[in-house]
Amino acid sequence: MPALPFDSLYRHGFARVAVAVPRIRVADPAFNAEQTLELARQAAADSVVLTVFPELGLSSYTADDLFHQDALDDAVGAAIEQVVAASVEIDTVLVVGAPVRTQGRLFNCGIAICRGTVLGAAPKSYLPNYREFYEKRQFAAARETLDDHITIAGQRVPFGSDLLFTATNLDDFVFHLEICEDGWVPLPPSGYAALAGATVLVNLSASNIVIGKADYRRALCTSHSARYLAAYLYSAAGHGESTTDMAWDGQALVCENGDLLAEGERFCDHPQLITADVDLQRLAADRIRTTSFADNVHDHRDRLVRLRRIEVELPVPTSAITLGREIQRFPYVPSDPAARNERCAEVHHIQVEGLSTRLRATGSQRVVIGVSGGLDSTQALIVAAKTMDRLGLPRANVLAYTMPGFATSIRTRTDAHALMDALGVTAQEIDIRPSATQMLRDLKHPAADGIPQYDVTYENVQAGERTSHLFRLANQHHALVVGTGDLSELALGWCTFGVGDHMAHYSVNASVPKTLVKYLIAWAVDTDQFGPEAGRVLSSILQTEISPELVPSHDSTAPSQSSEATVGPYELQDFHLYYMLRFGYRPSRVAYLARHAWSERDRGSWPDLIPADQRNTYDLPTIKHWLAEFLRRFIQSSQFKRSTLPNAPKVGSGGSLSPRGDWRAPSDASAAAWLDELARNVPED
């Protein structure tokens, strides 16, 4: 198979799948075959590699005792042959439902067909025979088979519920077939298939509709996909089935690891085809990291090794196929406003719970915090104030200090004082310039004599002086120093090691990325956590340039440095961090996802308080540049700082960088392999 272009979703571990709900006629296989083929051709035209149809879709589910009529059996056989013959020119794997008469029994089967070849047939394992269902009257269960091969359309094919169809040309694509009730039982066949390696679980269903059943199906399929770390494709019978005693809604679902990727229109009177791009690499990444999944595999090994694998070359297009799946620009932050508010409230409560528990454990009733007028110290101050509320202590027990240095701007200093006043904490100021100047003089640094040498020493003397003061203030007041640094800064090494902003008695933002800090502050404003005056100040802070404020400039009214000019846009670096930390993706895939997410201005969602000129887009060369910077910093140059982090609560499943939690890495690793993969596999434009 030729190398796929960079722009193809198939190159980056995605696969486009489809669930089809055709119009059918009861006991009219010829008509049903034509309808099936029409939707299959549409799917192939949309570059779909696997298309799933409903249970008994070639015959209809509601044929009842007509299933035992020879004429219907003959017509079904002819319909299968018609589909197999036509599939030679249809570039998608078809999974169709049909009754198959063999071994003196009739089986309700899912049949996989690819380019004129019948790959195999899976009989239904569990036949419902309760309430409105009477399937044992017509069909035999999979356990009653006498041979593991049968003949279909003149081909001898594997037969059984133990078939795993494994793609030879698309990594991690393994699909398994089960039928309707099979997915409702306590131990479904798909569960064992997933443990054996199936990543795409297919359920051909009929499933009549009654009140509330659609919600239950949706919950069942999404939970299956979460439990089995898999994709789950579900196709229910729709328009045309007999309504003698039942009705049909034609529900079509594609789920992945607990998420609903796509759902069709129910009660639709025309044929439907829904597609979704399944993320195979995400599934593989979660499985390899979830050690309990592997333990479960071990416990059922005797059964799993008996499953049969059928190799199939999928009809993967060789042209560039654009990803049809939305990739969120801010993976740490939900795009839906209601979900975002709920997430911010949850993170806020986790932070407050962490700090309040630490204070109770130590017997401390005061905290010391440095307030700069920037995002991180603002969020930490909010948490500290709310912690005092939770503990029933006065907010005056938050000892907040603004500590202006050589480059502190009027704006941030003013905002810091205004915020401390609005929150009702104990507000004080310590000018660190005299002590910093003395240290520079002790070091014989030129800046002590007024020579503008603004190097790392010059910057870190100021950062170290601030933290040194905070620790000694904590000693003096029997308090704990609250750290303010966030996850993004830790990932990039953008913090002063040792006695600097790297250190604290307890940190509250250490697993909160910079993008989420912005949303948390915006949430505090939107939900009026502290009143209108605090809201005004918080709004001002949200619109201030992110800066360490360590190098002076001629304009003292605003920050003179831009952190993002050095380490890259935080919104983009947070995106890189999420996919590297959470899934371990190769850099070329991260770049592909980033371009998809950030290339269109109308994608994504920002809080209203974020200025329009900060709502950015990035092209591939820019993404490649900043991803390389991220890799050098994250893999190679800053791990030693993360290896000695103070305690901090983990807030999200996206991960933390605590050496005691999610991330344990060597401090002297090389980033060469990552940088080489990025350079080789990501084009310049």
XYZ file of C-alpha atoms in Angstrom:
685
model
C 0.000 0.000 0.000
C 1.494 3.412 -0.946
C 2.266 5.952 1.762
C -0.775 7.998 2.635
C -0.632 11.796 2.383
C -0.225 13.829 5.571
C -3.755 15.181 5.180
C -5.371 11.736 5.251
C -7.204 10.775 8.423
C -6.189 7.159 7.761
C -2.504 8.064 8.066
C -3.040 9.271 11.610
C -4.917 6.344 13.110
C -8.515 7.267 12.360
C -11.041 5.146 10.481
C -14.307 6.326 8.956
C -17.193 3.984 9.738
C -20.892 4.117 8.952
C -24.175 2.839 10.334
C -26.907 2.389 7.747
C -30.657 2.148 8.223
C -32.222 1.322 4.838
C -35.873 1.344 3.901
C -37.013 -2.281 3.730
C -39.990 -4.401 2.779
C -41.088 -7.367 4.846
C -39.986 -10.657 3.244
C -38.730 -8.948 0.068
C -34.978 -9.744 -0.090
C -34.518 -8.488 -3.654
C -35.810 -5.026 -2.736
C -33.871 -5.033 0.507
C -30.634 -5.965 -1.262
C -31.020 -3.026 -3.636
C -31.599 -0.639 -0.747
C -28.587 -2.079 1.057
C -26.335 -1.639 -1.945
C -27.489 1.915 -2.526
C -26.418 2.942 0.990
C -23.193 0.931 0.675
C -22.272 2.871 -2.468
C -22.929 6.148 -0.654
C -20.697 5.026 2.193
C -17.909 4.025 -0.192
C -18.153 7.396 -1.916
C -17.584 8.995 1.492
C -14.396 6.932 2.055
C -15.984 4.682 4.704
C -14.157 1.393 5.324
C -16.888 -0.368 7.355
C -20.657 -0.042 6.902
C -23.102 -1.761 9.268
C -26.719 -2.662 8.494
C -29.545 -3.830 10.789
C -30.323 -7.323 12.050
C -31.993 -9.511 9.415
C -31.987 -6.510 7.103
C -32.053 -8.592 3.920
C -35.162 -10.500 4.940
C -36.721 -8.110 7.475
C -36.840 -8.935 11.171
C -40.620 -9.266 11.313
C -41.065 -12.154 8.867
C -42.029 -14.450 11.785
C -42.997 -17.948 10.548
C -42.251 -16.929 6.976
C -38.617 -17.578 7.915
C -39.364 -21.292 7.629
C -40.695 -20.936 4.087
C -38.415 -22.294 1.375
C -39.307 -19.467 -1.004
C -38.040 -16.841 1.443
C -34.903 -18.861 2.110
C -34.208 -19.053 -1.630
C -34.808 -15.341 -2.051
C -32.464 -14.515 0.841
C -29.761 -16.683 -0.715
C -30.164 -14.863 -4.023
C -30.047 -11.493 -2.244
C -26.800 -12.413 -0.483
C -25.293 -13.477 -3.791
C -26.413 -10.174 -5.307
C -24.769 -8.168 -2.520
C -21.559 -10.214 -2.695
C -21.320 -9.797 -6.479
C -21.986 -6.056 -6.355
C -19.514 -5.546 -3.513
C -16.615 -6.173 -5.938
C -16.988 -2.559 -7.057
C -17.928 -1.060 -3.684
C -14.990 0.076 -1.572
C -16.366 -0.562 1.885
C -16.723 -3.643 4.058
C -20.430 -4.451 4.372
C -21.898 -6.098 7.449
C -25.419 -7.253 6.616
C -28.000 -9.193 8.558
C -29.666 -12.290 7.117
C -31.169 -15.638 8.118
C -28.820 -18.465 7.143
C -30.080 -22.058 6.836
C -27.311 -24.550 7.550
C -26.700 -27.733 9.533
C -30.419 -28.365 9.641
C -31.075 -25.167 11.530
C -31.784 -21.519 10.849
C -29.377 -18.960 12.266
C -29.798 -15.206 12.640
C -26.466 -13.981 11.260
C -24.296 -10.979 10.664
C -22.311 -11.470 7.445
C -19.121 -9.525 6.657
C -18.441 -8.953 2.949
C -15.518 -7.196 1.273
C -14.961 -6.749 -2.474
C -16.656 -9.961 -3.514
C -15.409 -12.053 -0.609
C -17.532 -13.290 2.262
C -15.181 -12.823 5.203
C -17.314 -14.726 7.691
C -20.696 -15.061 9.343
C -21.517 -14.619 13.031
C -24.717 -16.250 14.358
C -26.640 -14.624 17.181
C -25.678 -16.044 20.572
C -28.638 -15.076 22.755
C -32.176 -15.380 21.420
C -34.801 -13.439 23.378
C -37.952 -15.360 24.101
C -39.774 -13.083 26.511
C -42.478 -10.407 26.289
C -42.889 -9.498 22.613
C -39.949 -11.631 21.442
C -40.277 -15.207 20.175
C -36.972 -15.819 18.372
C -36.417 -19.375 19.566
C -39.469 -20.332 17.537
C -37.541 -19.632 14.329
C -33.815 -19.599 15.110
C -31.034 -21.615 16.701
C -28.378 -20.001 18.887
C -24.674 -19.839 18.117
C -23.938 -22.524 20.719
C -25.877 -25.025 18.567
C -23.537 -24.864 15.575
C -21.979 -28.136 14.446
C -19.252 -26.794 12.153
C -17.042 -23.722 12.283
C -17.303 -23.182 8.527
C -20.326 -22.987 6.223
C -20.978 -22.149 2.589
C -22.408 -18.741 1.682
C -22.751 -17.497 -1.906
C -20.660 -20.437 -3.061
C -17.800 -19.612 -0.693
C -16.697 -21.665 2.320
C -16.425 -19.137 5.133
C -15.699 -19.050 8.877
C -18.862 -19.377 10.980
C -19.310 -18.589 14.661
C -19.594 -15.854 17.279
C -15.829 -16.102 17.881
C -14.628 -14.249 14.780
C -12.280 -11.277 14.928
C -11.837 -9.474 11.613
C -8.354 -7.957 11.644
C -7.254 -5.294 9.180
C -3.879 -5.927 7.601
C -3.471 -2.368 6.362
C -4.812 -0.242 9.221
C -3.224 -0.589 12.632
C -5.518 -1.336 15.588
C -8.609 -1.908 13.422
C -10.171 -5.193 14.562
C -13.939 -5.617 14.411
C -16.337 -8.146 15.905
C -19.999 -8.872 15.225
C -22.769 -9.445 17.723
C -26.508 -9.226 17.205
C -29.058 -7.232 19.208
C -29.736 -9.202 22.408
C -26.083 -10.248 22.522
C -25.278 -6.721 23.662
C -27.916 -6.714 26.402
C -26.798 -9.766 28.360
C -24.529 -9.517 31.437
C -21.483 -10.981 29.657
C -21.832 -10.058 25.971
C -19.707 -11.688 23.275
C -18.273 -8.278 22.429
C -16.711 -8.056 25.870
C -14.546 -11.100 25.234
C -13.817 -9.829 21.732
C -12.582 -6.527 23.148
C -10.300 -8.330 25.588
C -8.947 -10.312 22.627
C -8.126 -7.120 20.731
C -11.305 -5.982 18.959
C -11.470 -2.198 18.866
C -14.620 -1.825 16.743
C -17.609 -3.663 18.187
C -20.548 -4.045 15.826
C -24.135 -4.706 16.852
C -26.679 -5.472 14.136
C -30.016 -4.931 15.817
C -33.725 -4.845 15.129
C -34.976 -3.662 18.563
C -38.514 -2.388 18.428
C -39.233 0.933 20.073
C -41.193 1.545 23.273
C -41.199 4.520 25.616
C -37.754 5.177 27.081
C -35.975 2.481 25.116
C -33.991 4.864 22.894
C -32.374 6.475 25.944
C -31.561 3.059 27.358
C -29.994 1.903 24.079
C -27.903 5.060 23.910
C -26.725 4.594 27.486
C -26.040 0.902 26.871
C -23.932 1.530 23.772
C -21.943 4.396 25.243
C -21.280 2.433 28.431
C -20.194 -0.606 26.407
C -17.739 1.569 24.509
C -16.391 2.983 27.783
C -16.147 -0.355 29.600
C -14.416 -2.056 26.686
C -12.296 0.938 25.578
C -13.686 0.493 22.097
C -15.893 1.919 19.394
C -19.442 0.542 19.358
C -21.579 0.665 16.196
C -25.293 0.055 16.547
C -27.913 -0.179 13.794
C -31.581 -0.794 14.613
C -34.371 -1.721 12.204
C -36.400 1.169 10.896
C -39.029 2.129 8.346
C -40.680 -0.782 6.551
C -40.652 -3.416 9.308
C -44.082 -4.800 10.123
C -46.090 -2.861 12.701
C -48.511 -5.725 13.352
C -47.596 -5.700 17.025
C -44.499 -3.496 17.244
C -43.084 -0.184 16.016
C -39.562 0.705 14.865
C -37.487 3.859 15.178
C -34.303 2.967 13.267
C -31.887 4.247 15.896
C -28.311 4.440 14.619
C -25.390 5.089 16.966
C -21.609 5.340 16.833
C -19.940 5.506 20.243
C -16.313 5.613 21.301
C -14.905 5.175 24.788
C -17.975 6.618 26.469
C -18.593 9.380 23.927
C -21.472 9.492 21.454
C -19.828 10.382 18.141
C -22.900 10.254 15.907
C -26.605 9.450 16.050
C -29.135 9.300 13.260
C -32.665 10.656 13.102
C -35.194 8.321 14.670
C -38.564 7.526 13.037
C -37.159 8.579 9.693
C -39.176 7.531 6.622
C -36.196 7.643 4.271
C -32.905 5.704 4.242
C -30.200 6.937 6.588
C -26.429 6.740 6.633
C -24.497 8.197 9.560
C -20.717 8.313 9.581
C -18.060 8.955 12.193
C -14.283 8.968 12.291
C -13.201 6.552 15.008
C -9.923 7.309 16.776
C -8.146 3.954 16.841
C -4.964 5.338 18.362
C -6.869 6.840 21.259
C -8.345 3.425 22.007
C -4.961 1.743 21.731
C -3.364 4.361 23.984
C -6.001 3.930 26.684
C -5.779 0.152 26.576
C -2.008 0.063 26.892
C -2.091 2.398 29.902
C -5.021 0.772 31.690
C -3.253 -2.055 33.481
C -6.486 -3.511 34.840
C -7.634 -4.090 31.247
C -4.576 -6.299 30.713
C -5.252 -8.074 34.013
C -8.760 -8.863 32.813
C -7.310 -10.249 29.586
C -5.120 -12.566 31.626
C -8.053 -13.823 33.709
C -9.958 -14.866 30.557
C -6.977 -15.966 28.494
C -8.183 -19.552 28.029
C -11.315 -18.366 26.269
C -9.658 -15.549 24.357
C -7.003 -17.673 22.686
C -9.753 -19.727 21.081
C -11.135 -16.752 19.155
C -10.426 -16.928 15.433
C -8.829 -14.104 13.477
C -9.765 -13.411 9.877
C -7.453 -11.042 8.048
C -8.957 -8.424 5.770
C -7.410 -5.722 3.640
C -9.641 -2.727 4.145
C -10.473 -0.489 1.162
C -8.458 2.423 2.583
C -8.405 5.384 0.158
C -4.941 6.491 -0.932
C -5.973 10.111 -1.441
C -6.139 12.813 1.222
C -9.292 12.324 3.292
C -10.131 15.240 5.559
C -10.981 14.396 9.142
C -14.693 14.889 9.708
C -14.474 14.802 13.472
C -14.320 17.989 15.495
C -11.155 18.364 17.558
C -11.599 20.800 20.414
C -9.101 23.621 20.546
C -9.137 23.510 24.314
C -9.034 19.841 25.304
C -8.934 20.728 29.001
C -12.081 22.836 28.726
C -15.540 21.735 27.484
C -16.876 23.790 24.587
C -20.482 23.542 25.762
C -21.164 26.481 28.133
C -23.189 24.437 30.602
C -20.585 21.674 30.732
C -17.849 24.293 30.990
C -19.491 25.931 33.994
C -19.902 22.547 35.637
C -16.243 21.714 34.953
C -15.026 25.028 36.379
C -17.120 24.570 39.506
C -15.746 21.048 39.935
C -12.124 22.160 39.535
C -12.687 25.044 41.939
C -14.111 22.701 44.584
C -11.230 20.230 44.135
C -8.710 23.033 44.664
C -10.520 24.322 47.738
C -10.876 20.806 49.139
C -7.165 20.162 48.639
C -6.033 23.310 50.425
C -8.587 23.063 53.248
C -7.629 19.453 53.950
C -3.942 20.396 54.072
C -4.649 23.209 56.525
C -6.663 20.915 58.769
C -3.932 18.288 58.669
C -1.190 20.755 59.638
C -3.259 22.706 62.130
C -2.490 25.917 60.255
C -5.091 28.638 60.029
C -3.225 31.103 57.819
C -1.751 31.052 54.333
C 0.807 33.304 52.709
C 0.548 34.050 49.013
C 2.302 36.327 46.553
C -0.091 38.272 44.334
C 1.269 39.638 41.067
C -1.859 40.765 39.281
C -1.453 37.894 36.814
C -3.648 34.882 36.076
C -2.083 32.209 38.267
C -1.762 34.152 41.503
C -5.286 35.461 40.957
C -6.723 31.954 40.768
C -4.670 30.815 43.762
C -5.896 33.831 45.752
C -9.508 32.996 44.827
C -8.977 29.440 46.094
C -7.349 30.669 49.297
C -10.241 33.046 50.027
C -12.858 30.368 49.401
C -10.878 27.929 51.556
C -11.155 30.283 54.515
C -14.904 30.503 53.885
C -15.103 26.703 53.880
C -13.150 26.403 57.126
C -15.201 29.106 58.842
C -12.138 31.336 59.190
C -11.872 35.033 58.311
C -10.479 35.905 54.915
C -8.030 38.125 56.779
C -6.151 34.874 57.475
C -5.038 34.997 53.860
C -1.840 37.040 54.083
C -1.452 38.370 50.563
C 1.633 40.251 49.431
C 2.338 42.110 46.274
C 6.082 42.372 45.776
C 7.023 44.837 43.035
C 10.369 44.335 41.334
C 12.390 46.077 38.662
C 9.769 45.535 35.932
C 6.426 45.456 37.737
C 3.910 47.423 35.696
C 1.455 49.945 37.046
C -1.417 47.896 35.678
C -0.596 44.610 37.389
C 0.347 46.322 40.653
C -2.927 48.261 40.643
C -4.949 45.128 39.836
C -3.198 43.164 42.580
C -4.079 45.725 45.250
C -7.638 46.128 43.961
C -8.199 42.368 43.978
C -6.842 41.895 47.492
C -9.103 44.695 48.722
C -12.154 43.312 46.909
C -11.665 39.831 48.377
C -11.179 41.108 51.906
C -7.827 39.423 52.529
C -4.955 40.942 54.494
C -3.127 42.976 51.850
C 0.441 44.136 52.182
C 3.305 45.166 49.921
C 7.006 44.429 50.115
C 9.292 46.159 47.641
C 11.919 43.555 46.720
C 14.103 45.927 44.752
C 16.431 46.811 47.669
C 17.075 43.180 48.620
C 17.367 42.111 44.977
C 19.835 44.916 44.332
C 21.886 43.815 47.323
C 22.038 40.253 45.999
C 23.073 41.489 42.567
C 25.771 43.547 44.267
C 26.923 40.500 46.224
C 27.111 38.595 42.957
C 29.051 41.479 41.341
C 26.377 41.575 38.657
C 26.610 44.626 36.328
C 22.923 45.476 36.891
C 23.747 46.426 40.499
C 25.686 49.379 39.070
C 22.965 50.382 36.642
C 24.357 48.528 33.627
C 21.381 46.978 31.762
C 22.411 43.317 31.671
C 19.035 41.535 31.834
C 20.098 37.904 31.883
C 18.743 34.821 33.648
C 20.561 35.745 36.850
C 18.933 39.176 36.838
C 15.501 37.627 36.400
C 15.887 34.801 38.884
C 17.269 37.008 41.625
C 13.875 38.712 41.664
C 11.913 35.449 41.575
C 14.073 34.015 44.343
C 13.714 37.079 46.539
C 9.947 36.910 46.319
C 9.767 33.243 47.298
C 12.359 33.667 50.066
C 10.261 36.427 51.580
C 7.102 34.313 51.383
C 8.670 31.372 53.226
C 10.056 33.569 55.977
C 6.684 35.321 56.290
C 5.080 31.908 56.658
C 7.515 31.102 59.458
C 6.714 34.385 61.151
C 2.937 33.955 60.972
C 2.712 30.154 61.413
C 1.277 29.877 57.937
C 1.634 27.824 54.775
C 2.963 29.229 51.493
C 0.444 28.649 48.710
C 2.073 28.005 45.350
C 0.575 29.654 42.293
C 2.336 28.037 39.291
C 0.211 26.109 36.796
C 0.492 22.893 34.760
C 1.486 24.673 31.545
C 4.436 26.414 33.181
C 5.582 23.154 34.748
C 5.405 21.380 31.377
C 7.502 24.065 29.713
C 9.887 24.563 32.628
C 8.781 28.198 32.816
C 9.433 28.529 36.532
C 12.414 29.377 38.716
C 13.868 26.272 40.324
C 14.505 25.865 44.059
C 13.762 29.008 46.018
C 11.616 30.446 43.283
C 8.051 30.140 42.042
C 8.751 26.415 41.587
C 8.466 25.874 45.357
C 5.724 26.208 47.995
C 4.322 24.402 51.010
C 1.261 23.456 48.955
C 0.291 24.286 45.366
C -3.272 24.619 44.145
C -2.774 25.225 40.403
C -0.130 22.609 39.644
C -2.431 20.394 37.569
C -4.491 23.234 36.091
C -3.331 24.315 32.603
C -3.138 27.989 31.707
C -6.137 27.845 29.373
C -8.280 26.425 32.160
C -7.031 29.074 34.607
C -8.485 31.689 32.263
C -11.818 29.929 32.184
C -11.845 29.506 35.971
C -11.396 33.229 36.475
C -14.030 33.980 33.833
C -16.359 31.543 35.632
C -15.801 33.414 38.927
C -16.897 36.597 37.156
C -19.854 35.061 35.316
C -21.210 33.403 38.462
C -20.548 36.488 40.625
C -18.498 34.627 43.192
C -17.163 37.795 44.855
C -19.338 40.730 43.815
C -19.130 43.442 41.126
C -15.912 45.150 42.251
C -13.969 41.890 42.280
C -15.565 41.040 38.935
C -14.266 44.285 37.439
C -10.728 43.573 38.605
C -10.844 39.946 37.456
C -12.002 41.095 34.017
C -9.025 43.427 33.811
C -6.630 40.636 34.802
C -8.066 38.375 32.107
C -7.130 40.940 29.486
C -3.554 41.509 30.666
C -0.561 40.160 28.742
C 0.903 37.036 30.345
C 4.333 38.111 31.558
C 6.942 37.302 34.227
C 7.585 41.073 34.537
C 11.277 40.698 35.268
C 12.865 42.873 32.572
C 12.108 46.636 32.635
C 11.101 48.735 29.659
C 10.420 52.382 28.926
C 6.657 51.842 29.323
C 5.836 51.123 32.957
C 2.085 51.033 32.443
C 1.923 47.500 31.012
C 4.005 44.285 31.159
C 7.228 44.557 29.190
C 7.784 40.854 28.513
C 5.628 38.271 26.815
C 5.904 34.739 28.164
C 4.265 33.386 25.036
C 6.863 35.013 22.774
C 9.441 32.750 24.435
C 7.659 29.497 25.245
C 4.883 29.670 22.660
C 1.150 30.406 22.806
C -0.190 28.705 25.908
C -3.405 27.722 24.176
C -1.392 25.828 21.554
C 1.134 24.394 24.021
C -1.716 23.200 26.252
C -3.113 21.373 23.238
C 0.280 19.715 22.659
C 0.614 18.875 26.344
C -2.776 17.192 26.526
C -2.146 14.789 23.665
C 1.452 14.048 24.656
C 0.694 13.528 28.349
C -2.711 11.886 28.127
C -2.104 9.583 25.143
C 1.601 9.629 24.255
C 0.907 10.339 20.579
C 3.772 10.743 18.121
C 4.485 14.409 17.305
C 3.242 14.174 13.694
C -0.181 13.106 14.943
C -0.275 15.906 17.492
C 0.587 18.379 14.733
C -2.130 16.917 12.497
C -4.733 17.264 15.243
C -3.565 20.774 16.108
C -3.871 21.968 12.523
C -7.339 20.481 12.288
C -8.392 22.210 15.501
C -6.726 25.585 14.983
C -6.927 26.240 11.248
C -10.418 27.770 11.143
C -11.339 30.895 13.025
C -14.901 29.828 13.772
C -13.882 26.629 15.560
C -13.717 26.479 19.326
C -15.244 28.636 21.991
C -13.886 31.330 24.270
C -15.301 33.033 27.349
C -16.843 36.386 26.465
C -14.218 38.061 28.624
C -11.367 36.903 26.365
C -10.688 39.704 23.841
C -11.404 38.974 20.193
C -7.794 39.735 19.210
C -6.670 36.815 21.386
C -8.854 34.324 19.483
C -6.082 32.982 17.321
C -5.536 30.516 14.497
C -2.314 28.700 13.620
C -1.025 27.255 10.365
C 1.033 24.072 10.099
C 4.508 25.728 10.018
C 3.666 27.679 13.183
C 2.350 24.563 14.879
C 5.460 22.619 13.893
C 7.734 25.359 15.257
C 6.049 25.599 18.641
C 5.615 21.839 18.960
C 9.370 21.447 18.518
C 9.891 24.035 21.252
C 7.460 22.150 23.467
C 9.245 18.832 22.902
C 12.659 20.265 23.733
C 11.363 21.811 26.916
C 9.040 19.033 28.046
C 11.115 15.954 27.242
C 14.657 17.215 27.635
C 15.230 20.379 29.621
C 12.731 20.727 32.468
C 12.001 17.348 34.010
C 14.425 17.978 36.901
C 12.107 20.737 38.087
C 9.085 18.461 38.031
C 10.920 15.727 39.921
C 10.899 17.872 43.071
C 7.426 19.361 43.021
C 5.509 20.226 46.189
C 2.189 18.532 46.878
C -0.837 19.604 44.837
C -4.251 18.088 44.024
C -4.828 16.460 40.656
C -7.931 18.007 39.128
C -8.504 16.311 35.764
C -8.171 13.095 33.790
C -5.926 14.980 31.363
C -3.136 14.236 33.802
C -0.745 15.913 36.199
C 3.031 16.201 36.232
C 3.588 15.148 39.817
C 6.459 12.645 40.189
C 4.245 10.855 42.693
C 1.268 10.697 40.325
C 0.811 10.630 36.570
C 4.278 11.458 35.269
C 7.514 9.735 36.160
C 10.304 10.528 33.725
C 14.109 10.725 33.707
C 15.602 14.185 34.126
C 18.317 13.534 31.550
C 16.298 12.157 28.618
C 16.909 13.242 25.040
C 14.163 14.663 22.831
C 15.943 13.585 19.641
C 13.529 10.780 18.737
C 10.503 13.060 19.068
C 12.122 15.925 17.166
C 13.254 13.579 14.408
C 9.763 12.113 14.013
C 8.343 15.635 13.804
C 10.888 16.746 11.226
C 10.486 13.657 9.031
C 6.714 13.341 9.028
C 5.302 16.857 9.153
C 5.604 18.937 5.970
C 6.577 22.583 6.137
C 3.218 23.762 4.764
